[in-house]
mmCIF file of C-alpha atoms in Angstrom:
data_model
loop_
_atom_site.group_PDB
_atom_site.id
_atom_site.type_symbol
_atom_site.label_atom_id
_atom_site.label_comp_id
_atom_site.label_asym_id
_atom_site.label_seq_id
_atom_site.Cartn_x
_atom_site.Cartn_y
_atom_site.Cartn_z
ATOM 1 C CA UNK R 78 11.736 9.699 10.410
ATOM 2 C CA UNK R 79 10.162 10.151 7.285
ATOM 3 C CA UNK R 80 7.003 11.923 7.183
ATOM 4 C CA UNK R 81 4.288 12.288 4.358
ATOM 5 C CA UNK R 82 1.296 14.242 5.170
ATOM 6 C CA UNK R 83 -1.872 14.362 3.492
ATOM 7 C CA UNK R 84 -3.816 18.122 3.374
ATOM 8 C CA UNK R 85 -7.633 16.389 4.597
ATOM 9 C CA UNK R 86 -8.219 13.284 6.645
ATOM 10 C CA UNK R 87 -11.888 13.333 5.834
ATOM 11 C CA UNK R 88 -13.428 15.137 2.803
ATOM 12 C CA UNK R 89 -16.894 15.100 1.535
ATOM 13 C CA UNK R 90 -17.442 16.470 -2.455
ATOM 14 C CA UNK R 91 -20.599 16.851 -4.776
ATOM 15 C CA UNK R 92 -20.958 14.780 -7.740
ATOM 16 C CA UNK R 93 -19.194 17.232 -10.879
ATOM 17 C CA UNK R 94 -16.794 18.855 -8.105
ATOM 18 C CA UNK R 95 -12.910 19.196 -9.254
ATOM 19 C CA UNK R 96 -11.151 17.745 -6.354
ATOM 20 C CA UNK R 97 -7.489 18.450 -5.548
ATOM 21 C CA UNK R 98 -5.615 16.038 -2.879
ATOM 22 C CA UNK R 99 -2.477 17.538 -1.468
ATOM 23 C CA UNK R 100 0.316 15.535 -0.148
ATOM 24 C CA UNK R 101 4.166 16.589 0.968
ATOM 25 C CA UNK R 102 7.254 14.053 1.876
ATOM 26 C CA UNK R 103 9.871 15.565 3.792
ATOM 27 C CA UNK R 104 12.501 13.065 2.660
ATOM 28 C CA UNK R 105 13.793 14.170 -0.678
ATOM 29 C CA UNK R 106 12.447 11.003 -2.239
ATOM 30 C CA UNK R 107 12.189 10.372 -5.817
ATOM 31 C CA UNK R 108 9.221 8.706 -6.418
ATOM 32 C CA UNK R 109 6.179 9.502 -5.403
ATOM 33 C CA UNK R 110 2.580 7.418 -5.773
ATOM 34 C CA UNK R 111 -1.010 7.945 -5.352
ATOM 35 C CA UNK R 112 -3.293 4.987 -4.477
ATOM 36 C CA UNK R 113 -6.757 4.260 -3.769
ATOM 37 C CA UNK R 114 -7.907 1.328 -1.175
ATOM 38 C CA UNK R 115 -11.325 0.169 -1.533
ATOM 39 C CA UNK R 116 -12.104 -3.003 1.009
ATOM 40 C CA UNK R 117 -11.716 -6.404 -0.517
ATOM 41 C CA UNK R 118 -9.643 -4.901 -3.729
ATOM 42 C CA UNK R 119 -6.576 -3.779 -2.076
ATOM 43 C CA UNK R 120 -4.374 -0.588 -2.632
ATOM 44 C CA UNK R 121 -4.671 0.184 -6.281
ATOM 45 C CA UNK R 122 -2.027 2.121 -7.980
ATOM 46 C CA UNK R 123 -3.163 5.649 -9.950
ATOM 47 C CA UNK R 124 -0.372 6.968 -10.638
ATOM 48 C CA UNK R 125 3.201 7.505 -10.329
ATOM 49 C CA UNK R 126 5.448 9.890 -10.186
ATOM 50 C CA UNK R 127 9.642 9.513 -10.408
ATOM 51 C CA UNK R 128 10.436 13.147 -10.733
ATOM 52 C CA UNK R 129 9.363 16.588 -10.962
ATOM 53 C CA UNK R 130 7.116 17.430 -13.782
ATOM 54 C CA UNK R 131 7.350 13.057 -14.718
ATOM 55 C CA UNK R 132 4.582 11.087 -14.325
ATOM 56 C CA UNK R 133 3.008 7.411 -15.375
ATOM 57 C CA UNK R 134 -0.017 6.298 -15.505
ATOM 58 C CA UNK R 135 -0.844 3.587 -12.927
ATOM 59 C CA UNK R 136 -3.400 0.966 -12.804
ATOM 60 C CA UNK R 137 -6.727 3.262 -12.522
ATOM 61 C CA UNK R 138 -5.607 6.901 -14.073
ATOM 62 C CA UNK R 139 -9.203 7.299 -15.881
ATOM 63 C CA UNK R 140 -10.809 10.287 -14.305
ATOM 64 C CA UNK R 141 -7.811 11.352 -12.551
ATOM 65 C CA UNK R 142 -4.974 13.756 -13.077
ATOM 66 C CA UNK R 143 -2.024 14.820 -11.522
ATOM 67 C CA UNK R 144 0.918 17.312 -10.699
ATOM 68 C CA UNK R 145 4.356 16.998 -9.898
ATOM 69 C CA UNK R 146 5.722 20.668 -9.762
ATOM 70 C CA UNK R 147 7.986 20.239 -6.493
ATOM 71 C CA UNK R 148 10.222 17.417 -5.322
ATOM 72 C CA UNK R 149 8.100 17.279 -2.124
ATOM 73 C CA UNK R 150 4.304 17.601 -3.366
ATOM 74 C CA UNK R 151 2.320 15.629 -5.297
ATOM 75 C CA UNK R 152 -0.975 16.260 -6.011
ATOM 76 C CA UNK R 153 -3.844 13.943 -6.868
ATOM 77 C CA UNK R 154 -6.853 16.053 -9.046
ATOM 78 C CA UNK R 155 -10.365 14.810 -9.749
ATOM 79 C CA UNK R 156 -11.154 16.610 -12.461
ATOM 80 C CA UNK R 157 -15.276 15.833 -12.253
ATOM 81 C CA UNK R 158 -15.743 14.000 -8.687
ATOM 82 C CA UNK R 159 -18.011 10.968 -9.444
ATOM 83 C CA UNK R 160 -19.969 8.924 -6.500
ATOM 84 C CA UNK R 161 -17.477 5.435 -7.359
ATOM 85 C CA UNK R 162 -14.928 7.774 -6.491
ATOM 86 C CA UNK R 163 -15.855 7.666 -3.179
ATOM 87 C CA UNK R 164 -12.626 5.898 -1.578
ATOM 88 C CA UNK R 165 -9.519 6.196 1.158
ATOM 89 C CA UNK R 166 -6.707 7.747 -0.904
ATOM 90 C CA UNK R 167 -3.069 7.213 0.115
ATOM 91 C CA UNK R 168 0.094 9.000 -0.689
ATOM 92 C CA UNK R 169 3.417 7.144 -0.551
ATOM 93 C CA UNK R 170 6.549 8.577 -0.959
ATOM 94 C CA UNK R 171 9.791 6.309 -1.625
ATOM 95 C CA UNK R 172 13.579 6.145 -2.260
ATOM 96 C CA UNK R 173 13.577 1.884 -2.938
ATOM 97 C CA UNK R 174 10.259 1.219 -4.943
ATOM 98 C CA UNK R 175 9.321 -1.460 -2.281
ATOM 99 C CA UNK R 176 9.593 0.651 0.650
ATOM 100 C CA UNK R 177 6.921 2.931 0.377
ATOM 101 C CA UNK R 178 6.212 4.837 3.261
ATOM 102 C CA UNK R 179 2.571 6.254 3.567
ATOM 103 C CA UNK R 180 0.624 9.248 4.777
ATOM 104 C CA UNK R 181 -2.221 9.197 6.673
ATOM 105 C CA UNK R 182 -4.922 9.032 3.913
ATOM 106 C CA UNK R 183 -8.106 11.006 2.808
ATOM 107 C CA UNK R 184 -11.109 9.486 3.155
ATOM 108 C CA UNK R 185 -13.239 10.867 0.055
ATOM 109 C CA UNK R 186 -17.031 10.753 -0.133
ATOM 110 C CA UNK R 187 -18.471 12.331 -2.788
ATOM 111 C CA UNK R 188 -21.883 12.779 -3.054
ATOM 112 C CA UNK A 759 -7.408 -13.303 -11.850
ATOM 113 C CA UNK A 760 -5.968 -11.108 -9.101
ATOM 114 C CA UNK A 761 -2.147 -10.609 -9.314
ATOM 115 C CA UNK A 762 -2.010 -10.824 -5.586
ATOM 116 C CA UNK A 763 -4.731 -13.048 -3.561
ATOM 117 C CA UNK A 764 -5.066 -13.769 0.354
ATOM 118 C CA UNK A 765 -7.226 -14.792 2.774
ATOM 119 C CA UNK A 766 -9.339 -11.877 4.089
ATOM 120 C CA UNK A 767 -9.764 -13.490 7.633
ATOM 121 C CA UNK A 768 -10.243 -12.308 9.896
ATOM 122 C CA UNK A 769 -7.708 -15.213 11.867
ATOM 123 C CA UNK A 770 -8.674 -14.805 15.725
ATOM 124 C CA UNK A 771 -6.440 -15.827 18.004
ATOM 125 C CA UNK A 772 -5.312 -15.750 21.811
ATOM 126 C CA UNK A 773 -2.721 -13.931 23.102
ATOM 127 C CA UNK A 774 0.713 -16.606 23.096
ATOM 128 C CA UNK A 775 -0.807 -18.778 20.162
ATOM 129 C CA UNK A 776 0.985 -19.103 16.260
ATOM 130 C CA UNK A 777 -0.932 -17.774 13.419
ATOM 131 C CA UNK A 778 0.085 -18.486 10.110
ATOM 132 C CA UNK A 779 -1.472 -17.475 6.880
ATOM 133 C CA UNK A 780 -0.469 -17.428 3.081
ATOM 134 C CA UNK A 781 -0.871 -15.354 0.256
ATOM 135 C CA UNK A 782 -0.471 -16.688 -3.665
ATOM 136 C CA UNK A 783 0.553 -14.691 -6.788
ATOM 137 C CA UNK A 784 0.134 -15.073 -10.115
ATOM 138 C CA UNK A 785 3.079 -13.988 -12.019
ATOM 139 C CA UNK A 786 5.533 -16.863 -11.793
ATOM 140 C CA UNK A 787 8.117 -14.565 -12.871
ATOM 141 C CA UNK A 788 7.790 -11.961 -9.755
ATOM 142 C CA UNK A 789 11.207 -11.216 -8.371
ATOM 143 C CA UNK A 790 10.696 -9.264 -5.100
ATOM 144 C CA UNK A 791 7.995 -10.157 -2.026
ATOM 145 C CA UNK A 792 7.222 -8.200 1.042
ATOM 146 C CA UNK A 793 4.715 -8.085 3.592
ATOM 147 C CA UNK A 794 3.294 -4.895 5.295
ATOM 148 C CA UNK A 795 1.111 -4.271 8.286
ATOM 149 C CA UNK A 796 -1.915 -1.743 8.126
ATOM 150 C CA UNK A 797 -2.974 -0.964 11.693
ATOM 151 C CA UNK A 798 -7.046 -0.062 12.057
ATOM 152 C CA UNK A 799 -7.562 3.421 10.539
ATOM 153 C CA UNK A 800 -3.657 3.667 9.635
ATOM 154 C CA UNK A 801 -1.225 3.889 6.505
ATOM 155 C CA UNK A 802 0.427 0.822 5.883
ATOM 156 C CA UNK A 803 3.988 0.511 6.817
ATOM 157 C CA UNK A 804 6.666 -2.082 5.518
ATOM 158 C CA UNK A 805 7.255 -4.984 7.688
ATOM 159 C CA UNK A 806 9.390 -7.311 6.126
ATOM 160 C CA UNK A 807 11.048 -8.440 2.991
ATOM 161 C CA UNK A 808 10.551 -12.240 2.182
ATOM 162 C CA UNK A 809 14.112 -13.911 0.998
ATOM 163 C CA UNK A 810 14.122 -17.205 -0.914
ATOM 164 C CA UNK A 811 15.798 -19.045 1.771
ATOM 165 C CA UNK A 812 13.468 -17.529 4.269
ATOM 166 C CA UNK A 813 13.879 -15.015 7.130
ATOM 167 C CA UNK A 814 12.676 -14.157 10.228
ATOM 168 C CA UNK A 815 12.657 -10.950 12.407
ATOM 169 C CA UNK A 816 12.029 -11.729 16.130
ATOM 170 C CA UNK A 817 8.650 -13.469 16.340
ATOM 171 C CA UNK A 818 7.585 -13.214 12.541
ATOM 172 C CA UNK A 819 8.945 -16.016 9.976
ATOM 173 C CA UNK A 820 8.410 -15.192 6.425
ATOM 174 C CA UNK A 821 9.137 -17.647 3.303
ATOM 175 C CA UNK A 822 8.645 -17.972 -0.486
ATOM 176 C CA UNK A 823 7.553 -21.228 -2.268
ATOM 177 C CA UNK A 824 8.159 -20.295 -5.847
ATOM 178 C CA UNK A 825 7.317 -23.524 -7.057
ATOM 179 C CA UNK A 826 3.700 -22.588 -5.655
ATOM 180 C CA UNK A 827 3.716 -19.535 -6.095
ATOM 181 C CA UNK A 828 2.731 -18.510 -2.375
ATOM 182 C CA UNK A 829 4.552 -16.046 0.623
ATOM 183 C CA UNK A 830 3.622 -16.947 3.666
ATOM 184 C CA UNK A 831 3.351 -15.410 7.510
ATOM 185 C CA UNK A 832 4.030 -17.035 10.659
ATOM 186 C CA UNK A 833 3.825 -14.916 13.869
ATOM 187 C CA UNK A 834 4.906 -16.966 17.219
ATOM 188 C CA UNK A 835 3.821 -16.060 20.275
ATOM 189 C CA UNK A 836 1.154 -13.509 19.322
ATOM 190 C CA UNK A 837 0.919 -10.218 21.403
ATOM 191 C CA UNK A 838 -2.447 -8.183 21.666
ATOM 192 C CA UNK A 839 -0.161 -5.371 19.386
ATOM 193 C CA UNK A 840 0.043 -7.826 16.627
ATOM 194 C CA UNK A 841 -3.491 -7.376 15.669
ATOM 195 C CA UNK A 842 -3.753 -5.385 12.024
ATOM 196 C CA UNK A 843 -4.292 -6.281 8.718
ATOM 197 C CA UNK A 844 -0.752 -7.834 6.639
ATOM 198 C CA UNK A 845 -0.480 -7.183 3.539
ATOM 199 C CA UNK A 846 0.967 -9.276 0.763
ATOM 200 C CA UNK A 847 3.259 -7.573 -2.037
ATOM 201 C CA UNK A 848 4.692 -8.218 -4.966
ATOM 202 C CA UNK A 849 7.156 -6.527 -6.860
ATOM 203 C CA UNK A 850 7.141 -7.719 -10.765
ATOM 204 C CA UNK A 851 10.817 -6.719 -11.087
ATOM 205 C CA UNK A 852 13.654 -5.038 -9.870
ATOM 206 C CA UNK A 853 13.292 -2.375 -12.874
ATOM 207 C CA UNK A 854 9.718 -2.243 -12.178
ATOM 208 C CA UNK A 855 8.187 0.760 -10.275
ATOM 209 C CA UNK A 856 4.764 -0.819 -9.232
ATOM 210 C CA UNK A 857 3.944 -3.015 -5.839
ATOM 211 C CA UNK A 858 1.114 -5.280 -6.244
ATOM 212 C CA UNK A 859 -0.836 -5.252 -3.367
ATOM 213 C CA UNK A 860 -2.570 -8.311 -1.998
ATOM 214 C CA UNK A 861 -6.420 -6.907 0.017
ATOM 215 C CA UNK A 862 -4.635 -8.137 3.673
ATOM 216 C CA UNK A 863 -5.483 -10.652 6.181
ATOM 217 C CA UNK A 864 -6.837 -9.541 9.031
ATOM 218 C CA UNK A 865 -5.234 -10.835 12.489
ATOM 219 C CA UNK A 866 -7.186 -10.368 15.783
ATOM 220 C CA UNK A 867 -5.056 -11.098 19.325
ATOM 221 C CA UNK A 868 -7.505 -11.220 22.268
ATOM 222 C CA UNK A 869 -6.479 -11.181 25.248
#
């Protein structure tokens, strides 16, 4: 079974904070992705990552960073936490683009 | 206009009724089409592919209309277990490394 785990379920930041969101894969996939869902928008793609060190800007990279330095981890960095980042973030890990399997998200509240 | 639109719901049914909802897209030349499922407070997790011709696995149906442009769900015989939020997606191309994902319908089974 593949497993992706997320370091926080629930995480509450102040406004001007640098945020860092952890996530592992145990599977040896390739790509790896970082998404935020916000209710009546959807999952929304940040960014992207298809190997170590390789990244690509998603849909909604402004005000985000992140870091590919290991196969298994991929981190998501808010460089200056802002209140409309308040959001669930999911990390998906994949070997076929459209079988992404998830971890368990981090609900963000910044504040 | 959203790549990916559906019906938020939420689609209440009884337990042993059909639901059935759609989802349309706005790229006529998307290749690939999936649905998830996103159980209350959980990651989403791939729950079918959607084949031109059609497919089913066990009580869900799936098609395409390309001529539309709309995927559609059909779940027979609905069991409490069913009820979650489905999620349309739609992969641009095979080469392509981004799902577009649809804000879910929302099914409800009561008993």
């Amino acid at each position: 079974d593949v497993k992706v785990t997320q370091s926080s379920r629930y995480l509450v930041k102040r406004t001007g904070e640098k945020v860092f969101l952890e996530c592992v894969q145990d599977m040896d996939h390739e790509n790896m992705f970082w998404y935020r869902q916000d209710p009546g928008l959807g999952l929304r793609l940040i960014y992207f990552s298809y190997d170590v060190k390789m990244k690509e800007k998603g849909d909604i990279p402004e005000g985000y960073s992140v870091s590919r330095e290991k196969k298994e981890r991929f981190s998501l960095i808010l460089e200056s936490a802002s209140t409309n980042q308040t959001s669930m973030y999911l990390c998906a890990s994949s070997l076929l683009v459209y079988e992404q399997y998830f971890g368990p998200g981090t609900r963000l509240t910044v504040t | 206009r959203k790549e990916v639109e559906q019906d938020p719901g939420p689609f209440n049914v009884p337990e042993g009724a059909t639901v059935a909802f759609n989802c349309t897209y706005s790229n006529s030349a998307s290749q690939s089409f999936f649905w998830y499922r996103q159980d209350c407070r959980k990651e989403p997790k791939l729950l079918m592919s959607v084949y031109s011709s059609g497919n089913e696995d066990g009580r869900f149906t799936a098609q395409l209309n390309r001529a539309s442009q709309y995927i559609s769900l059909l779940i027979r015989d609905s069991k409490l277990s069913d009820s979650a939020t489905y999620l349309c997606v739609v992969l641009n191309s095979p080469n392509d490394y981004k799902l577009s994902f649809g804000a879910g319908t929302t099914v409800t089974v009561r008993a």
